[in-house]
Amino acid sequence: MITELGHFALILAFFIACLQAVVPLIGAHRRLAGWMAVAEPAASLQFILTATSFAALTYAFLYSDFSLRLVALNSHTAKPLLYKITGVWGNHEGSMLLWVLIVTLFGAMVAWFGGNLPPGLRARVLSVQAMIGAAFFAFILFTSNPFLRLEVPPFDGRDLNPLLQDPGLAFHPPFLYLGYVGLSMTFSFAVAALIEGRVDAAWGRWVRPYTLAAWIFLTIGIGLGSWWAYYELGWGGFWFWDPVENASFMPWLIAVALLHSSVVVEKRESLKSWTILLAIIAFGFSMVGAFITRSGVITSVHAFASDPERGVFLLGILAIFMLGGLTLFAARSGVMQSKGVFGLVSRESFLVVNNILLCVAAFVVFVGTIWPLVAELFFDRKLSVGPPFFNLAFTPFMVMLGLILPVGAMLPWKRARLGRAVKALRWPFALAISIGALAWAMQTGRSALGPVGLFMAAWLISGAAIDLWGRTGRGSDRLARLRRLPGADWGKAVAHGGFGVTIAGIAAMMAWEAEDIRVVQIGESVELAGYTITLDGVREVQGPNYLSTMGDVTLSRGGSVIGTMQPEKRIYPVAGMPTTEAALDNGLLRDIYVVIGDPQEGGGWAVRSYYKPLANWIWGGAILMALGGALSLTDRRYRVAAGARKTPRAGVPAE
């Protein structure tokens, strides 16, 4: 009964979305207040119905209702409670229901908190958001229905993919989808502004909180996915340039560019066309990610489905919204003329360079991701584009971005003197050079990657600190003024500093990682980067829904025991799939990473051990970047979107 209620709620939400997509849009065009007023209750009702449907599916997983095909394929009675819950979105159909739930959530947020928006703009935004919702409701109901019944329910389920039964990946998809789907709201604002024919400073301020929220969630989601890949897959890497990893990284890069360009629209009423275009492309990349993971065009541990029919449907949704948005953009380009004029040396110019670097970097990732598919389709050649290409082609743009970031943040709007900003940053530059030189002097026979990375990190972190301190003016009460600075200033400094922290972690791991791979006998020790790793024993352990071969490893240094580590190799009998559980000894400056393999014919066990310097700085930097975004959201100007409504230009109708 509950699952039927969920199915019915999903169908009803689809019809509400269709109604919301049409009625308020007509009302805004004809200035019918009653028709426009339909948008808010419809958005709220659409969210409530979708949440009801999602809750019904969750109930089915919690109580192991194997009469539902989805539950039978992705759950098991012996599975721990956490993974019964995460099994709801650990599959294609459930993840799409989560996707559309978030679409309706963002629409409801505009209905609940968009009181400062002009009625016409709000009605159009909610209508466009409902169009996106209706498209994905149709996709779910016609190709991916999560409420399909089995005529003969099995006694037990087939279990969830064991690789997905992990806390890091349990929370990774919801955060990632909040970011992916949150970019739909920037698309809706962009299309609504094009329909209305008005893009001004107030629009830049209204769209910024939703862009910030989406970027924060996307940052957390990517960080969690990277952390999961690091310790769960057993190869000790934090990023492999997997196509699905790239699918989330591309919209993240475009969202960063959008955040910076929207500041220029808000402050100077410049870059209007460019900002609207970025808002459209950002959501386009998020839909490209959905297509990549669900169409079967690639194979990945992250991919949900390999159904060509679903892929064609998603490709159709992508084509409709992108072609429609870009066509409207071309048709309305005349109403997006910039007002602000700025010099070659100004904050605006540096933000333009920032945007160019980010967009070119995203394009490089896109080409590397899609080129193997293009080569196979059009040239009948099987190619593999891996980390060497991405590292070589992508890294220079990030280095250039890191170099200009502190300088651009210090420059005033409209017109600036470069010498003044450079003078203020002389001590951060000297500190960065000193740290890079120290790293170079301490290493022997290594590449320049580590010293250059630490230089970049120190430059970004100290530059952000100087920029923040410089905003306190002069006098004896600078600390008091520092505490009173707007949340946006604090957020920018923390996010830029977090970017530097992540760069330090990546550079250190790639430059100074040490590894040892060998067969180790019971009681034998391995020396690694000054640490001693001793295999004390191996035992069989029964888990809640798996069998584990667990090693007992002692970690010591200089004769002093640091701790005990327990790497595992698990077998999940229901799924018939093995997984590797690395053992980690975490530290501020390093990780020791141990993986146990198979027993060997001559006795002993295959053991891989790694020394990973500054590993946790990668995810610490991601947390700081997300925290910086959250601090910016606390700025009242963005939180309530209290932008002054400008008088429209001649020839453009007012609301």
C-alpha positions as semicolon CSV with decimal commas, in nm:
position;residue;x (nm);y (nm);z (nm)
1;M;0,000;0,000;0,000
2;I;0,278;0,244;0,091
3;T;0,469;0,177;-0,230
4;E;0,151;0,228;-0,434
5;L;0,107;0,560;-0,254
6;G;0,463;0,654;-0,349
7;H;0,399;0,564;-0,713
8;F;0,077;0,764;-0,719
9;A;0,251;1,064;-0,557
10;L;0,519;1,051;-0,826
11;I;0,259;1,053;-1,105
12;L;0,071;1,339;-0,942
13;A;0,394;1,538;-0,900
14;F;0,454;1,497;-1,275
15;F;0,115;1,651;-1,357
16;I;0,172;1,935;-1,107
17;A;0,510;2,003;-1,273
18;C;0,343;2,024;-1,615
19;L;0,085;2,267;-1,475
20;Q;0,354;2,478;-1,307
21;A;0,559;2,486;-1,627
22;V;0,275;2,647;-1,828
23;V;0,035;2,853;-1,616
24;P;0,278;3,094;-1,437
25;L;0,470;3,150;-1,761
26;I;0,152;3,257;-1,942
27;G;0,056;3,466;-1,640
28;A;0,390;3,649;-1,642
29;H;0,359;3,717;-2,014
30;R;0,003;3,854;-1,985
31;R;0,059;4,012;-1,640
32;L;-0,214;3,802;-1,479
33;A;-0,136;3,808;-1,106
34;G;-0,359;3,513;-1,026
35;W;-0,192;3,291;-1,284
36;M;0,154;3,390;-1,165
37;A;0,051;3,313;-0,807
38;V;-0,002;2,948;-0,904
39;A;0,377;2,899;-0,912
40;E;0,447;2,912;-0,537
41;P;0,190;2,659;-0,409
42;A;0,256;2,435;-0,709
43;A;0,630;2,431;-0,634
44;S;0,565;2,346;-0,269
45;L;0,313;2,074;-0,356
46;Q;0,547;1,928;-0,617
47;F;0,821;1,897;-0,357
48;I;0,589;1,745;-0,094
49;L;0,462;1,484;-0,340
50;T;0,814;1,392;-0,456
51;A;0,934;1,371;-0,096
52;T;0,641;1,139;-0,022
53;S;0,739;0,917;-0,313
54;F;1,101;0,910;-0,199
55;A;0,996;0,828;0,159
56;A;0,784;0,538;0,030
57;L;1,080;0,394;-0,160
58;T;1,299;0,434;0,148
59;Y;1,038;0,247;0,353
60;A;1,048;-0,041;0,104
61;F;1,427;-0,067;0,141
62;L;1,418;-0,043;0,521
63;Y;1,162;-0,322;0,550
64;S;1,312;-0,534;0,269
65;D;1,002;-0,535;0,050
66;F;1,136;-0,770;-0,217
67;S;0,812;-0,751;-0,411
68;L;0,964;-0,430;-0,551
69;R;1,205;-0,517;-0,830
70;L;1,444;-0,238;-0,729
71;V;1,470;-0,359;-0,369
72;A;1,523;-0,720;-0,476
73;L;1,810;-0,617;-0,706
74;N;1,982;-0,380;-0,463
75;S;1,922;-0,496;-0,106
76;H;1,948;-0,793;0,128
77;T;1,809;-0,874;0,472
78;A;2,159;-0,909;0,622
79;K;2,274;-0,569;0,499
80;P;2,346;-0,310;0,774
81;L;2,083;-0,039;0,826
82;L;2,300;0,242;0,685
83;Y;2,343;0,058;0,356
84;K;1,975;-0,031;0,337
85;I;1,908;0,344;0,342
86;T;2,185;0,429;0,096
87;G;2,064;0,147;-0,127
88;V;1,774;0,380;-0,212
89;W;2,007;0,596;-0,422
90;G;2,277;0,334;-0,487
91;N;2,112;0,238;-0,816
92;H;1,988;0,407;-1,132
93;E;1,615;0,435;-1,058
94;G;1,652;0,545;-0,696
95;S;1,926;0,793;-0,779
96;M;1,704;0,953;-1,044
97;L;1,425;0,984;-0,787
98;L;1,676;1,160;-0,558
99;W;1,774;1,379;-0,856
100;V;1,417;1,495;-0,919
101;L;1,356;1,538;-0,545
102;I;1,640;1,791;-0,539
103;V;1,504;1,965;-0,850
104;T;1,175;2,018;-0,668
105;L;1,355;2,117;-0,346
106;F;1,535;2,404;-0,516
107;G;1,210;2,515;-0,679
108;A;1,038;2,509;-0,340
109;M;1,321;2,717;-0,193
110;V;1,252;2,991;-0,447
111;A;0,883;2,972;-0,356
112;W;0,958;2,990;0,018
113;F;1,247;3,238;0,026
114;G;1,211;3,433;-0,299
115;G;0,990;3,707;-0,161
116;N;1,235;3,975;-0,277
117;L;1,210;3,865;-0,639
118;P;0,982;4,060;-0,872
119;P;0,660;3,856;-0,925
120;G;0,719;3,815;-1,297
121;L;1,076;3,693;-1,259
122;R;0,981;3,453;-0,980
123;A;0,696;3,307;-1,187
124;R;0,924;3,256;-1,485
125;V;1,203;3,101;-1,274
126;L;0,959;2,854;-1,118
127;S;0,810;2,770;-1,458
128;V;1,150;2,690;-1,609
129;Q;1,242;2,485;-1,302
130;A;0,915;2,295;-1,339
131;M;1,001;2,222;-1,704
132;I;1,323;2,059;-1,589
133;G;1,131;1,866;-1,324
134;A;0,866;1,753;-1,574
135;A;1,133;1,623;-1,812
136;F;1,294;1,410;-1,543
137;F;0,959;1,295;-1,402
138;A;0,879;1,169;-1,752
139;F;1,221;1,000;-1,774
140;I;1,160;0,818;-1,444
141;L;0,802;0,715;-1,512
142;F;0,855;0,598;-1,870
143;T;1,204;0,441;-1,856
144;S;1,318;0,409;-1,492
145;N;1,018;0,346;-1,269
146;P;1,144;0,256;-0,918
147;F;0,804;0,112;-0,815
148;L;0,785;-0,181;-1,057
149;R;0,654;-0,498;-0,887
150;L;0,772;-0,857;-0,923
151;E;0,506;-1,120;-0,984
152;V;0,692;-1,371;-0,765
153;P;0,902;-1,194;-0,498
154;P;1,230;-1,368;-0,410
155;F;1,303;-1,490;-0,057
156;D;1,599;-1,250;-0,034
157;G;1,763;-0,979;-0,241
158;R;2,081;-0,971;-0,449
159;D;2,251;-0,710;-0,227
160;L;2,403;-0,371;-0,311
161;N;2,733;-0,344;-0,498
162;P;2,990;-0,409;-0,219
163;L;3,205;-0,117;-0,336
164;L;2,914;0,113;-0,253
165;Q;2,876;-0,025;0,100
166;D;3,097;0,236;0,257
167;P;3,022;0,547;0,470
168;G;3,210;0,778;0,234
169;L;3,007;0,670;-0,066
170;A;2,686;0,659;0,136
171;F;2,691;1,038;0,165
172;H;2,875;1,117;-0,158
173;P;2,578;1,093;-0,402
174;P;2,334;1,317;-0,207
175;F;2,591;1,596;-0,179
176;L;2,697;1,553;-0,540
177;Y;2,336;1,568;-0,660
178;L;2,266;1,876;-0,449
179;G;2,547;2,038;-0,645
180;Y;2,463;1,892;-0,986
181;V;2,094;1,963;-0,963
182;G;2,141;2,292;-0,780
183;L;2,289;2,426;-1,102
184;S;1,945;2,378;-1,256
185;M;1,838;2,682;-1,055
186;T;2,109;2,898;-1,214
187;F;1,983;2,776;-1,552
188;S;1,626;2,868;-1,456
189;F;1,733;3,216;-1,346
190;A;1,927;3,263;-1,669
191;V;1,642;3,154;-1,896
192;A;1,389;3,357;-1,695
193;A;1,607;3,667;-1,728
194;L;1,637;3,611;-2,104
195;I;1,261;3,574;-2,139
196;E;1,205;3,886;-1,929
197;G;1,475;4,078;-2,114
198;R;1,650;4,215;-1,807
199;V;1,987;4,126;-1,658
200;D;2,114;4,373;-1,400
201;A;2,299;4,398;-1,071
202;A;1,995;4,281;-0,877
203;W;1,974;3,967;-1,093
204;G;2,342;3,896;-1,020
205;R;2,273;3,920;-0,649
206;W;1,959;3,702;-0,669
207;V;2,128;3,419;-0,857
208;R;2,446;3,417;-0,650
209;P;2,314;3,237;-0,336
210;Y;2,183;2,946;-0,543
211;T;2,510;2,922;-0,735
212;L;2,704;2,932;-0,409
213;A;2,487;2,662;-0,251
214;A;2,524;2,434;-0,555
215;W;2,901;2,489;-0,564
216;I;2,935;2,415;-0,190
217;F;2,750;2,086;-0,221
218;L;2,939;1,992;-0,536
219;T;3,270;2,062;-0,359
220;I;3,172;1,841;-0,065
221;G;3,045;1,568;-0,298
222;I;3,364;1,562;-0,506
223;G;3,575;1,566;-0,188
224;L;3,385;1,269;-0,044
225;G;3,418;1,079;-0,371
226;S;3,792;1,146;-0,382
227;W;3,831;1,037;-0,019
228;W;3,637;0,716;-0,092
229;A;3,852;0,639;-0,395
230;Y;4,164;0,693;-0,184
231;Y;4,096;0,439;0,088
232;E;3,833;0,203;-0,059
233;L;3,960;0,104;-0,403
234;G;4,290;-0,014;-0,260
235;W;4,522;0,157;-0,507
236;G;4,584;0,456;-0,284
237;G;4,499;0,720;-0,541
238;F;4,277;1,020;-0,476
239;W;4,198;1,093;-0,843
240;F;4,227;0,880;-1,153
241;W;4,069;1,108;-1,417
242;D;3,794;0,849;-1,450
243;P;3,520;0,970;-1,691
244;V;3,268;0,981;-1,407
245;E;3,509;1,178;-1,188
246;N;3,548;1,419;-1,478
247;A;3,170;1,440;-1,517
248;S;3,146;1,602;-1,173
249;F;3,465;1,807;-1,207
250;M;3,362;1,988;-1,528
251;P;3,048;2,154;-1,383
252;W;3,252;2,238;-1,071
253;L;3,502;2,433;-1,281
254;I;3,225;2,613;-1,471
255;A;3,045;2,690;-1,143
256;V;3,363;2,852;-1,007
257;A;3,379;3,069;-1,319
258;L;3,008;3,152;-1,282
259;L;3,055;3,257;-0,920
260;H;3,331;3,499;-1,015
261;S;3,156;3,641;-1,321
262;S;2,830;3,696;-1,129
263;V;3,027;3,922;-0,893
264;V;3,114;4,142;-1,191
265;V;2,745;4,156;-1,293
266;E;2,646;4,249;-0,939
267;K;2,919;4,507;-0,877
268;R;2,974;4,659;-1,220
269;E;2,689;4,536;-1,448
270;S;2,946;4,394;-1,688
271;L;2,994;4,045;-1,837
272;K;2,616;3,997;-1,854
273;S;2,614;3,783;-2,168
274;W;2,907;3,579;-2,048
275;T;2,747;3,512;-1,708
276;I;2,418;3,403;-1,864
277;L;2,608;3,173;-2,099
278;L;2,801;3,019;-1,808
279;A;2,476;2,957;-1,618
280;I;2,339;2,766;-1,918
281;I;2,660;2,569;-1,979
282;A;2,703;2,479;-1,610
283;F;2,371;2,297;-1,603
284;G;2,449;2,148;-1,942
285;F;2,762;1,987;-1,801
286;S;2,566;1,848;-1,507
287;M;2,328;1,680;-1,754
288;V;2,628;1,553;-1,952
289;G;2,735;1,386;-1,628
290;A;2,394;1,219;-1,596
291;F;2,419;1,098;-1,956
292;I;2,773;0,960;-1,910
293;T;2,686;0,760;-1,599
294;R;2,355;0,618;-1,727
295;S;2,382;0,567;-2,101
296;G;2,638;0,287;-2,119
297;V;2,879;0,490;-2,335
298;I;3,149;0,433;-2,072
299;T;3,235;0,163;-1,821
300;S;3,313;0,271;-1,467
301;V;3,269;0,156;-1,109
302;H;3,069;0,478;-1,066
303;A;2,831;0,415;-1,357
304;F;2,470;0,326;-1,273
305;A;2,329;0,182;-1,591
306;S;2,409;0,072;-1,945
307;D;2,073;0,106;-2,116
308;P;2,086;0,273;-2,462
309;E;1,714;0,359;-2,443
310;R;1,769;0,560;-2,127
311;G;2,077;0,718;-2,281
312;V;1,878;0,838;-2,583
313;F;1,607;0,981;-2,355
314;L;1,866;1,169;-2,149
315;L;2,038;1,290;-2,463
316;G;1,703;1,425;-2,581
317;I;1,652;1,613;-2,252
318;L;2,004;1,755;-2,280
319;A;1,948;1,863;-2,641
320;I;1,611;2,027;-2,572
321;F;1,728;2,235;-2,278
322;M;2,068;2,327;-2,419
323;L;1,943;2,412;-2,769
324;G;1,648;2,598;-2,623
325;G;1,863;2,794;-2,378
326;L;2,131;2,878;-2,633
327;T;1,875;2,977;-2,898
328;L;1,706;3,209;-2,651
329;F;2,047;3,344;-2,555
330;A;2,124;3,428;-2,918
331;A;1,782;3,585;-2,973
332;R;1,802;3,809;-2,664
333;S;2,168;3,907;-2,683
334;G;2,072;4,269;-2,756
335;V;1,921;4,324;-2,410
336;M;2,239;4,222;-2,227
337;Q;2,460;4,517;-2,307
338;S;2,717;4,588;-2,038
339;K;2,713;4,924;-1,861
340;G;3,038;4,912;-1,668
341;V;3,360;5,018;-1,837
342;F;3,688;4,900;-1,689
343;G;4,058;4,934;-1,758
344;L;4,305;4,672;-1,865
345;V;4,442;4,659;-1,511
346;S;4,141;4,615;-1,283
347;R;3,967;4,347;-1,083
348;E;3,723;4,298;-1,372
349;S;4,008;4,218;-1,611
350;F;4,160;3,967;-1,374
351;L;3,821;3,801;-1,324
352;V;3,791;3,773;-1,703
353;V;4,130;3,599;-1,714
354;N;4,017;3,380;-1,424
355;N;3,708;3,279;-1,622
356;I;3,906;3,207;-1,938
357;L;4,149;2,979;-1,752
358;L;3,870;2,790;-1,576
359;C;3,666;2,743;-1,893
360;V;3,965;2,632;-2,101
361;A;4,058;2,388;-1,823
362;A;3,702;2,250;-1,828
363;F;3,721;2,220;-2,208
364;V;4,048;2,025;-2,180
365;V;3,885;1,783;-1,937
366;F;3,580;1,753;-2,165
367;V;3,792;1,675;-2,472
368;G;3,998;1,418;-2,284
369;T;3,683;1,254;-2,149
370;I;3,483;1,241;-2,471
371;W;3,763;1,185;-2,725
372;P;3,782;0,802;-2,685
373;L;3,409;0,785;-2,765
374;V;3,451;1,017;-3,066
375;A;3,748;0,815;-3,193
376;E;3,553;0,489;-3,169
377;L;3,237;0,627;-3,332
378;F;3,394;0,817;-3,622
379;F;3,738;0,665;-3,672
380;D;3,679;0,307;-3,553
381;R;3,977;0,334;-3,318
382;K;3,991;0,238;-2,952
383;L;4,185;0,497;-2,756
384;S;4,251;0,548;-2,389
385;V;4,308;0,897;-2,248
386;G;4,456;0,864;-1,901
387;P;4,627;1,063;-1,627
388;P;4,941;1,156;-1,828
389;F;4,734;1,357;-2,076
390;F;4,522;1,529;-1,811
391;N;4,818;1,605;-1,585
392;L;5,013;1,758;-1,872
393;A;4,725;1,949;-2,034
394;F;4,529;2,057;-1,726
395;T;4,800;2,150;-1,473
396;P;4,940;2,460;-1,652
397;F;4,601;2,634;-1,637
398;M;4,571;2,570;-1,263
399;V;4,926;2,701;-1,210
400;M;4,844;3,021;-1,399
401;L;4,519;3,055;-1,206
402;G;4,700;3,015;-0,876
403;L;4,960;3,276;-0,972
404;I;4,711;3,549;-1,060
405;L;4,454;3,477;-0,787
406;P;4,613;3,675;-0,500
407;V;4,696;3,967;-0,729
408;G;4,347;3,988;-0,878
409;A;4,182;3,971;-0,535
410;M;4,381;4,277;-0,421
411;L;4,293;4,500;-0,716
412;P;4,012;4,759;-0,695
413;W;3,723;4,772;-0,939
414;K;3,722;4,971;-1,266
415;R;4,081;5,095;-1,268
416;A;4,383;4,989;-1,067
417;R;4,756;5,029;-1,027
418;L;4,929;4,694;-1,051
419;G;5,233;4,815;-0,862
420;R;5,031;4,884;-0,548
421;A;4,888;4,531;-0,537
422;V;5,228;4,376;-0,609
423;K;5,386;4,582;-0,332
424;A;5,126;4,464;-0,081
425;L;5,199;4,104;-0,178
426;R;5,578;4,123;-0,157
427;W;5,596;3,944;0,179
428;P;5,360;3,662;0,080
429;F;5,569;3,616;-0,236
430;A;5,891;3,609;-0,034
431;L;5,739;3,354;0,204
432;A;5,623;3,136;-0,085
433;I;5,967;3,150;-0,249
434;S;6,131;3,057;0,082
435;I;5,905;2,757;0,137
436;G;5,955;2,638;-0,222
437;A;6,334;2,680;-0,191
438;L;6,337;2,492;0,140
439;A;6,144;2,204;-0,014
440;W;6,384;2,200;-0,309
441;A;6,686;2,195;-0,077
442;M;6,548;1,913;0,139
443;Q;6,468;1,680;-0,148
444;T;6,733;1,499;-0,346
445;G;6,694;1,363;-0,695
446;R;6,323;1,450;-0,715
447;S;6,113;1,649;-0,961
448;A;6,024;2,014;-0,921
449;L;5,657;1,929;-0,867
450;G;5,677;1,928;-0,487
451;P;5,862;2,261;-0,441
452;V;5,648;2,433;-0,706
453;G;5,331;2,300;-0,546
454;L;5,432;2,419;-0,198
455;F;5,527;2,760;-0,343
456;M;5,183;2,786;-0,502
457;A;5,013;2,680;-0,181
458;A;5,204;2,929;0,034
459;W;5,141;3,204;-0,222
460;L;4,765;3,142;-0,225
461;I;4,724;3,104;0,152
462;S;4,939;3,402;0,251
463;G;4,793;3,612;-0,031
464;A;4,441;3,541;0,093
465;A;4,544;3,635;0,447
466;I;4,702;3,964;0,333
467;D;4,394;4,048;0,125
468;L;4,170;3,992;0,427
469;W;4,395;4,195;0,657
470;G;4,417;4,475;0,400
471;R;4,040;4,520;0,415
472;T;4,063;4,633;0,779
473;G;4,219;4,969;0,684
474;R;4,461;5,133;0,923
475;G;4,462;5,213;1,292
476;S;4,470;5,036;1,624
477;D;4,131;4,867;1,602
478;R;4,204;4,652;1,295
479;L;4,128;4,326;1,478
480;A;3,782;4,455;1,570
481;R;3,720;4,557;1,210
482;L;3,847;4,217;1,096
483;R;3,574;4,046;1,298
484;R;3,313;4,277;1,147
485;L;3,409;4,217;0,785
486;P;3,123;4,088;0,564
487;G;3,081;3,714;0,531
488;A;3,164;3,738;0,160
489;D;3,513;3,875;0,238
490;W;3,581;3,600;0,489
491;G;3,439;3,340;0,254
492;K;3,661;3,447;-0,035
493;A;3,975;3,437;0,182
494;V;3,893;3,095;0,332
495;A;3,801;2,943;-0,007
496;H;4,117;3,073;-0,175
497;G;4,323;2,948;0,120
498;G;4,151;2,610;0,096
499;F;4,246;2,592;-0,272
500;G;4,607;2,646;-0,166
501;V;4,585;2,373;0,099
502;T;4,452;2,124;-0,158
503;I;4,730;2,214;-0,402
504;A;4,988;2,150;-0,127
505;G;4,841;1,805;-0,060
506;I;4,825;1,707;-0,427
507;A;5,179;1,826;-0,501
508;A;5,329;1,656;-0,195
509;M;5,156;1,323;-0,263
510;M;5,253;1,317;-0,629
511;A;5,612;1,425;-0,566
512;W;5,718;1,251;-0,245
513;E;5,505;0,940;-0,214
514;A;5,700;0,623;-0,131
515;E;5,572;0,269;-0,184
516;D;5,678;-0,088;-0,118
517;I;5,520;-0,397;-0,277
518;R;5,645;-0,740;-0,172
519;V;5,560;-1,082;-0,027
520;V;5,581;-1,062;0,352
521;Q;5,604;-1,361;0,586
522;I;5,427;-1,363;0,923
523;G;5,654;-1,177;1,168
524;E;5,855;-1,011;0,892
525;S;5,903;-0,630;0,880
526;V;5,917;-0,376;0,596
527;E;6,106;-0,045;0,616
528;L;5,929;0,247;0,448
529;A;6,027;0,617;0,470
530;G;6,169;0,575;0,821
531;Y;5,874;0,363;0,946
532;T;5,873;-0,009;1,025
533;I;5,570;-0,213;0,918
534;T;5,546;-0,562;1,074
535;L;5,295;-0,829;0,970
536;D;5,205;-0,996;1,300
537;G;4,938;-1,232;1,167
538;V;4,644;-1,294;0,937
539;R;4,301;-1,416;1,050
540;E;3,952;-1,483;0,915
541;V;3,675;-1,256;1,043
542;Q;3,297;-1,285;0,996
543;G;3,132;-0,952;0,918
544;P;2,758;-0,871;0,914
545;N;2,726;-0,960;0,545
546;Y;3,080;-1,048;0,439
547;L;3,380;-1,272;0,514
548;S;3,709;-1,094;0,579
549;T;4,075;-1,192;0,561
550;M;4,223;-0,944;0,810
551;G;4,588;-0,869;0,866
552;D;4,729;-0,750;1,198
553;V;5,007;-0,500;1,129
554;T;5,219;-0,309;1,380
555;L;5,348;0,034;1,280
556;S;5,655;0,165;1,459
557;R;5,928;0,423;1,421
558;G;6,268;0,425;1,587
559;G;6,169;0,127;1,797
560;S;5,856;0,298;1,937
561;V;5,518;0,149;1,847
562;I;5,283;0,402;1,687
563;G;4,978;0,181;1,649
564;T;4,814;-0,129;1,503
565;M;4,666;-0,143;1,153
566;Q;4,420;-0,397;1,016
567;P;4,399;-0,416;0,635
568;E;4,126;-0,644;0,501
569;K;4,028;-0,835;0,192
570;R;3,653;-0,897;0,200
571;I;3,424;-1,134;0,013
572;Y;3,052;-1,059;-0,005
573;P;2,888;-1,403;-0,057
574;V;2,554;-1,273;-0,191
575;A;2,709;-1,047;-0,453
576;G;3,005;-1,282;-0,503
577;M;3,240;-0,985;-0,519
578;P;3,569;-0,914;-0,339
579;T;3,672;-0,572;-0,206
580;T;3,992;-0,433;-0,059
581;E;3,983;-0,237;0,266
582;A;4,305;-0,044;0,314
583;A;4,435;0,025;0,665
584;L;4,532;0,387;0,731
585;D;4,734;0,550;1,004
586;N;4,638;0,914;0,957
587;G;4,849;1,212;1,054
588;L;4,863;1,583;0,989
589;L;5,177;1,555;0,778
590;R;5,148;1,201;0,640
591;D;4,944;0,882;0,601
592;I;5,077;0,528;0,622
593;Y;4,864;0,313;0,393
594;V;4,871;-0,068;0,400
595;V;4,687;-0,315;0,176
596;I;4,691;-0,694;0,215
597;G;4,660;-0,916;-0,089
598;D;4,638;-1,287;-0,159
599;P;4,838;-1,564;0,007
600;Q;5,140;-1,678;-0,196
601;E;5,241;-2,032;-0,295
602;G;5,572;-2,021;-0,111
603;G;5,412;-1,884;0,205
604;G;5,357;-1,527;0,309
605;W;5,116;-1,262;0,188
606;A;5,127;-0,994;-0,079
607;V;5,149;-0,661;0,105
608;R;5,150;-0,312;-0,042
609;S;5,249;-0,023;0,182
610;Y;5,262;0,348;0,102
611;Y;5,395;0,663;0,263
612;K;5,171;0,951;0,157
613;P;5,282;1,300;0,265
614;L;5,015;1,567;0,330
615;A;4,741;1,332;0,208
616;N;4,472;1,474;0,435
617;W;4,548;1,827;0,318
618;I;4,366;1,743;-0,006
619;W;4,034;1,685;0,169
620;G;4,105;1,946;0,435
621;G;4,137;2,200;0,154
622;A;3,805;2,084;0,007
623;I;3,642;2,134;0,347
624;L;3,791;2,484;0,370
625;M;3,667;2,572;0,021
626;A;3,316;2,457;0,113
627;L;3,340;2,647;0,442
628;G;3,439;2,957;0,249
629;G;3,127;2,924;0,037
630;A;2,914;2,879;0,350
631;L;3,068;3,192;0,506
632;S;2,979;3,386;0,192
633;L;2,621;3,265;0,225
634;T;2,607;3,419;0,574
635;D;2,654;3,760;0,415
636;R;2,312;3,919;0,447
637;R;2,329;4,073;0,100
638;Y;2,338;3,728;-0,057
639;R;2,137;3,534;0,197
640;V;1,824;3,742;0,146
641;A;1,918;3,860;-0,205
642;A;1,829;4,212;-0,102
643;G;1,939;4,380;-0,420
644;A;1,799;4,717;-0,510
645;R;1,555;4,689;-0,794
646;K;1,673;4,896;-1,082
647;T;1,446;5,100;-1,303
648;P;1,431;4,922;-1,639
649;R;1,581;5,079;-1,944
650;A;1,365;5,247;-2,198
651;G;1,191;5,002;-2,421
652;V;1,199;4,722;-2,164
653;P;0,868;4,677;-1,983
654;A;0,871;4,696;-1,604
655;E;0,713;4,438;-1,382
